[in-house]
Structure formats: structure tokens, C-alpha cells
Amino acid sequence: MSAWRGIATEIARTVLVAVWKVRCRFGPSATHSSTSRVGVVLLSYNRAANMDPILRAVLKCQFVDRVLLSNNNSRKRVDDFISVSDRRFASIDQTSDQRPGNRWSIARDQLSDCEIILALDDDVFLYPRQIRQLVARVQAEPQ
């Protein structure tokens, strides 16, 4: 019986991820009356194929000013998995494998003009409205 449960769980996960990808690509954009500049650092290491839909979800947030994608795996080119073109987006291929804490160096060096910085990994699947809610909460309670 547990083998069937495992199969059913995997099918459910696959369906949920597929629905999320479709909704991020074709779903509504998110707006927010943000007075703060918002930057997003995306990190990729083992899941480069996830980055295109994650990036699309972030770019649907019209209040996001800049998005940096750091490919922390020097053996892969994450740009090979990205089909998005947006003036707010830039990618960085690290020359050596990097630890997750590298995101804060990237934010300090390249997003210093942003008051709010979100850091998302390659396994964080958020809808644009959830990103909007995160930004609104940070603005409401900055401490």
C-alpha cells in the first residue's frame, strides 16, 4: 500500500508543479503601490530547469525593480534554461561553486540601491501575489 501512496504523492507533486508553471507564465501580473525599490536575488545550483518559471513569477511583479540570478554551479550555464528577456533581469555565472551566503554579497554589491531585497532559491515556488504579500508585509513591519 505504501508504494501506491508514494506514486500518488509523486503524481500530485508533478501536477501541482505543472499548474504552478502554467499560472506563472499565463496568469495575472501582480501590482503593488510600493514606494520602496525592490530587488530580488535568485540562486540556482542543482535545479536550473526551475529558474525560468521562478523568474517569470518574479517578473510578473511590476513593483520589482531588479532581478539578479546567480548561477552558483560552475558546471552548468543557467542561461541555457532561461527564455525570458526583460530589462530588469541579469544573470551571473559564477566562475567557481559558491555557497548560499554569496547572495548577500551580490545584494550588497549589485542591489545597493534597493530598500527591499528578496532572496529566493531554485526550489521556492511562489505565485506573484505571494511575492506581493511578502513585500507588503516587509513594508508594513520593516523591523
Tab-separated table of C-alpha atoms in Angstrom:
chain	number	residue	atom	x	y	z
A	1	MET	CA	0.000	0.000	0.000
A	2	SER	CA	2.848	2.440	0.763
A	3	ALA	CA	4.241	2.052	-2.778
A	4	TRP	CA	0.932	3.316	-4.171
A	5	ARG	CA	0.955	6.205	-1.713
A	6	GLY	CA	4.434	7.170	-2.917
A	7	ILE	CA	3.329	7.019	-6.549
A	8	ALA	CA	0.194	9.063	-5.796
A	9	THR	CA	2.278	11.659	-3.933
A	10	GLU	CA	4.707	11.984	-6.846
A	11	ILE	CA	1.849	12.355	-9.334
A	12	ALA	CA	0.212	15.014	-7.163
A	13	ARG	CA	3.510	16.908	-6.866
A	14	THR	CA	4.058	16.755	-10.623
A	15	VAL	CA	0.551	18.071	-11.311
A	16	LEU	CA	0.933	20.905	-8.785
A	17	VAL	CA	4.260	21.995	-10.280
A	18	ALA	CA	2.778	21.886	-13.796
A	19	VAL	CA	-0.189	24.029	-12.709
A	20	TRP	CA	2.164	26.478	-10.989
A	21	LYS	CA	4.312	26.779	-14.148
A	22	VAL	CA	1.268	27.466	-16.344
A	23	ARG	CA	-0.198	30.004	-13.919
A	24	CYS	CA	3.139	31.818	-13.569
A	25	ARG	CA	3.553	32.027	-17.312
A	26	PHE	CA	-0.004	32.911	-18.327
A	27	GLY	CA	-1.590	34.123	-15.082
A	28	PRO	CA	-2.168	37.710	-13.974
A	29	SER	CA	0.557	40.147	-13.057
A	30	ALA	CA	0.838	41.495	-9.542
A	31	THR	CA	0.842	45.180	-8.780
A	32	HIS	CA	1.622	46.914	-5.514
A	33	SER	CA	1.868	50.548	-4.595
A	34	SER	CA	5.393	50.043	-3.336
A	35	THR	CA	7.307	53.187	-2.561
A	36	SER	CA	10.462	51.166	-1.944
A	37	ARG	CA	12.809	49.882	-4.587
A	38	VAL	CA	12.556	46.085	-4.631
A	39	GLY	CA	15.367	43.790	-5.734
A	40	VAL	CA	15.357	40.003	-5.980
A	41	VAL	CA	18.340	37.656	-5.845
A	42	LEU	CA	17.649	34.214	-7.285
A	43	LEU	CA	20.084	31.409	-6.550
A	44	SER	CA	20.500	28.327	-8.694
A	45	TYR	CA	22.700	25.348	-8.051
A	46	ASN	CA	21.162	21.967	-8.934
A	47	ARG	CA	17.773	22.971	-10.317
A	48	ALA	CA	18.498	25.212	-13.299
A	49	ALA	CA	15.328	23.987	-15.049
A	50	ASN	CA	13.251	25.584	-12.268
A	51	MET	CA	14.659	29.047	-12.873
A	52	ASP	CA	12.626	30.025	-15.941
A	53	PRO	CA	9.216	29.687	-14.243
A	54	ILE	CA	10.537	31.181	-10.968
A	55	LEU	CA	11.938	34.125	-12.922
A	56	ARG	CA	8.649	34.557	-14.794
A	57	ALA	CA	6.744	34.672	-11.492
A	58	VAL	CA	9.083	37.341	-10.128
A	59	LEU	CA	8.959	39.435	-13.310
A	60	LYS	CA	5.151	39.376	-13.250
A	61	CYS	CA	5.513	41.566	-10.160
A	62	GLN	CA	5.539	45.002	-11.712
A	63	PHE	CA	6.861	46.545	-8.487
A	64	VAL	CA	10.138	44.562	-8.704
A	65	ASP	CA	12.873	46.881	-9.957
A	66	ARG	CA	15.760	44.453	-10.474
A	67	VAL	CA	16.290	40.689	-10.566
A	68	LEU	CA	19.693	39.038	-10.386
A	69	LEU	CA	20.075	35.325	-10.998
A	70	SER	CA	23.254	33.858	-9.578
A	71	ASN	CA	24.249	30.513	-11.031
A	72	ASN	CA	26.278	29.061	-8.189
A	73	ASN	CA	27.132	25.859	-10.077
A	74	SER	CA	30.129	26.488	-12.320
A	75	ARG	CA	29.473	23.248	-14.254
A	76	LYS	CA	26.140	24.469	-15.702
A	77	ARG	CA	25.078	27.507	-17.686
A	78	VAL	CA	21.739	28.553	-16.234
A	79	ASP	CA	21.132	30.869	-19.211
A	80	ASP	CA	20.618	27.724	-21.306
A	81	PHE	CA	17.436	27.139	-19.278
A	82	ILE	CA	16.110	30.730	-19.392
A	83	SER	CA	13.864	32.007	-22.170
A	84	VAL	CA	12.952	35.336	-20.574
A	85	SER	CA	14.069	38.730	-21.760
A	86	ASP	CA	13.397	41.713	-19.503
A	87	ARG	CA	15.401	44.885	-18.885
A	88	ARG	CA	15.116	44.294	-15.104
A	89	PHE	CA	16.854	40.897	-15.317
A	90	ALA	CA	20.542	39.992	-15.325
A	91	SER	CA	22.290	36.691	-14.717
A	92	ILE	CA	25.666	35.961	-13.203
A	93	ASP	CA	27.542	32.745	-13.947
A	94	GLN	CA	29.927	32.216	-11.037
A	95	THR	CA	33.408	31.071	-12.051
A	96	SER	CA	33.559	28.659	-9.100
A	97	ASP	CA	30.933	26.917	-6.990
A	98	GLN	CA	29.508	29.299	-4.407
A	99	ARG	CA	27.858	28.802	-1.032
A	100	PRO	CA	24.313	30.134	-0.452
A	101	GLY	CA	25.588	33.030	1.674
A	102	ASN	CA	27.004	34.519	-1.522
A	103	ARG	CA	23.551	36.035	-2.131
A	104	TRP	CA	24.235	38.755	0.435
A	105	SER	CA	27.491	39.763	-1.284
A	106	ILE	CA	25.601	40.012	-4.571
A	107	ALA	CA	22.864	42.080	-2.932
A	108	ARG	CA	25.402	44.400	-1.286
A	109	ASP	CA	27.425	44.850	-4.467
A	110	GLN	CA	24.711	45.000	-7.113
A	111	LEU	CA	21.406	45.837	-5.414
A	112	SER	CA	22.599	48.541	-3.043
A	113	ASP	CA	20.002	50.960	-4.444
A	114	CYS	CA	17.115	48.672	-3.356
A	115	GLU	CA	15.459	49.115	0.037
A	116	ILE	CA	13.862	45.656	0.000
A	117	ILE	CA	15.735	42.565	-1.155
A	118	LEU	CA	14.136	39.158	-1.518
A	119	ALA	CA	16.377	36.101	-1.800
A	120	LEU	CA	14.806	33.033	-3.402
A	121	ASP	CA	16.357	29.636	-4.034
A	122	ASP	CA	15.772	27.378	-7.022
A	123	ASP	CA	13.249	25.304	-5.080
A	124	VAL	CA	10.988	28.138	-3.855
A	125	PHE	CA	7.818	28.257	-5.935
A	126	LEU	CA	5.788	31.419	-5.258
A	127	TYR	CA	2.947	32.985	-7.176
A	128	PRO	CA	3.249	36.705	-7.975
A	129	ARG	CA	0.536	37.526	-5.437
A	130	GLN	CA	2.558	35.760	-2.723
A	131	ILE	CA	5.604	37.855	-3.613
A	132	ARG	CA	3.389	40.946	-3.410
A	133	GLN	CA	2.220	39.856	0.049
A	134	LEU	CA	5.834	39.389	1.207
A	135	VAL	CA	6.795	42.887	0.055
A	136	ALA	CA	3.692	44.432	1.630
A	137	ARG	CA	4.443	42.710	4.935
A	138	VAL	CA	8.068	43.885	4.940
A	139	GLN	CA	6.937	47.443	4.225
A	140	ALA	CA	4.312	47.301	6.973
A	141	GLU	CA	6.739	45.848	9.528
A	142	PRO	CA	10.309	46.690	8.472
A	143	GLN	CA	11.878	45.692	11.786
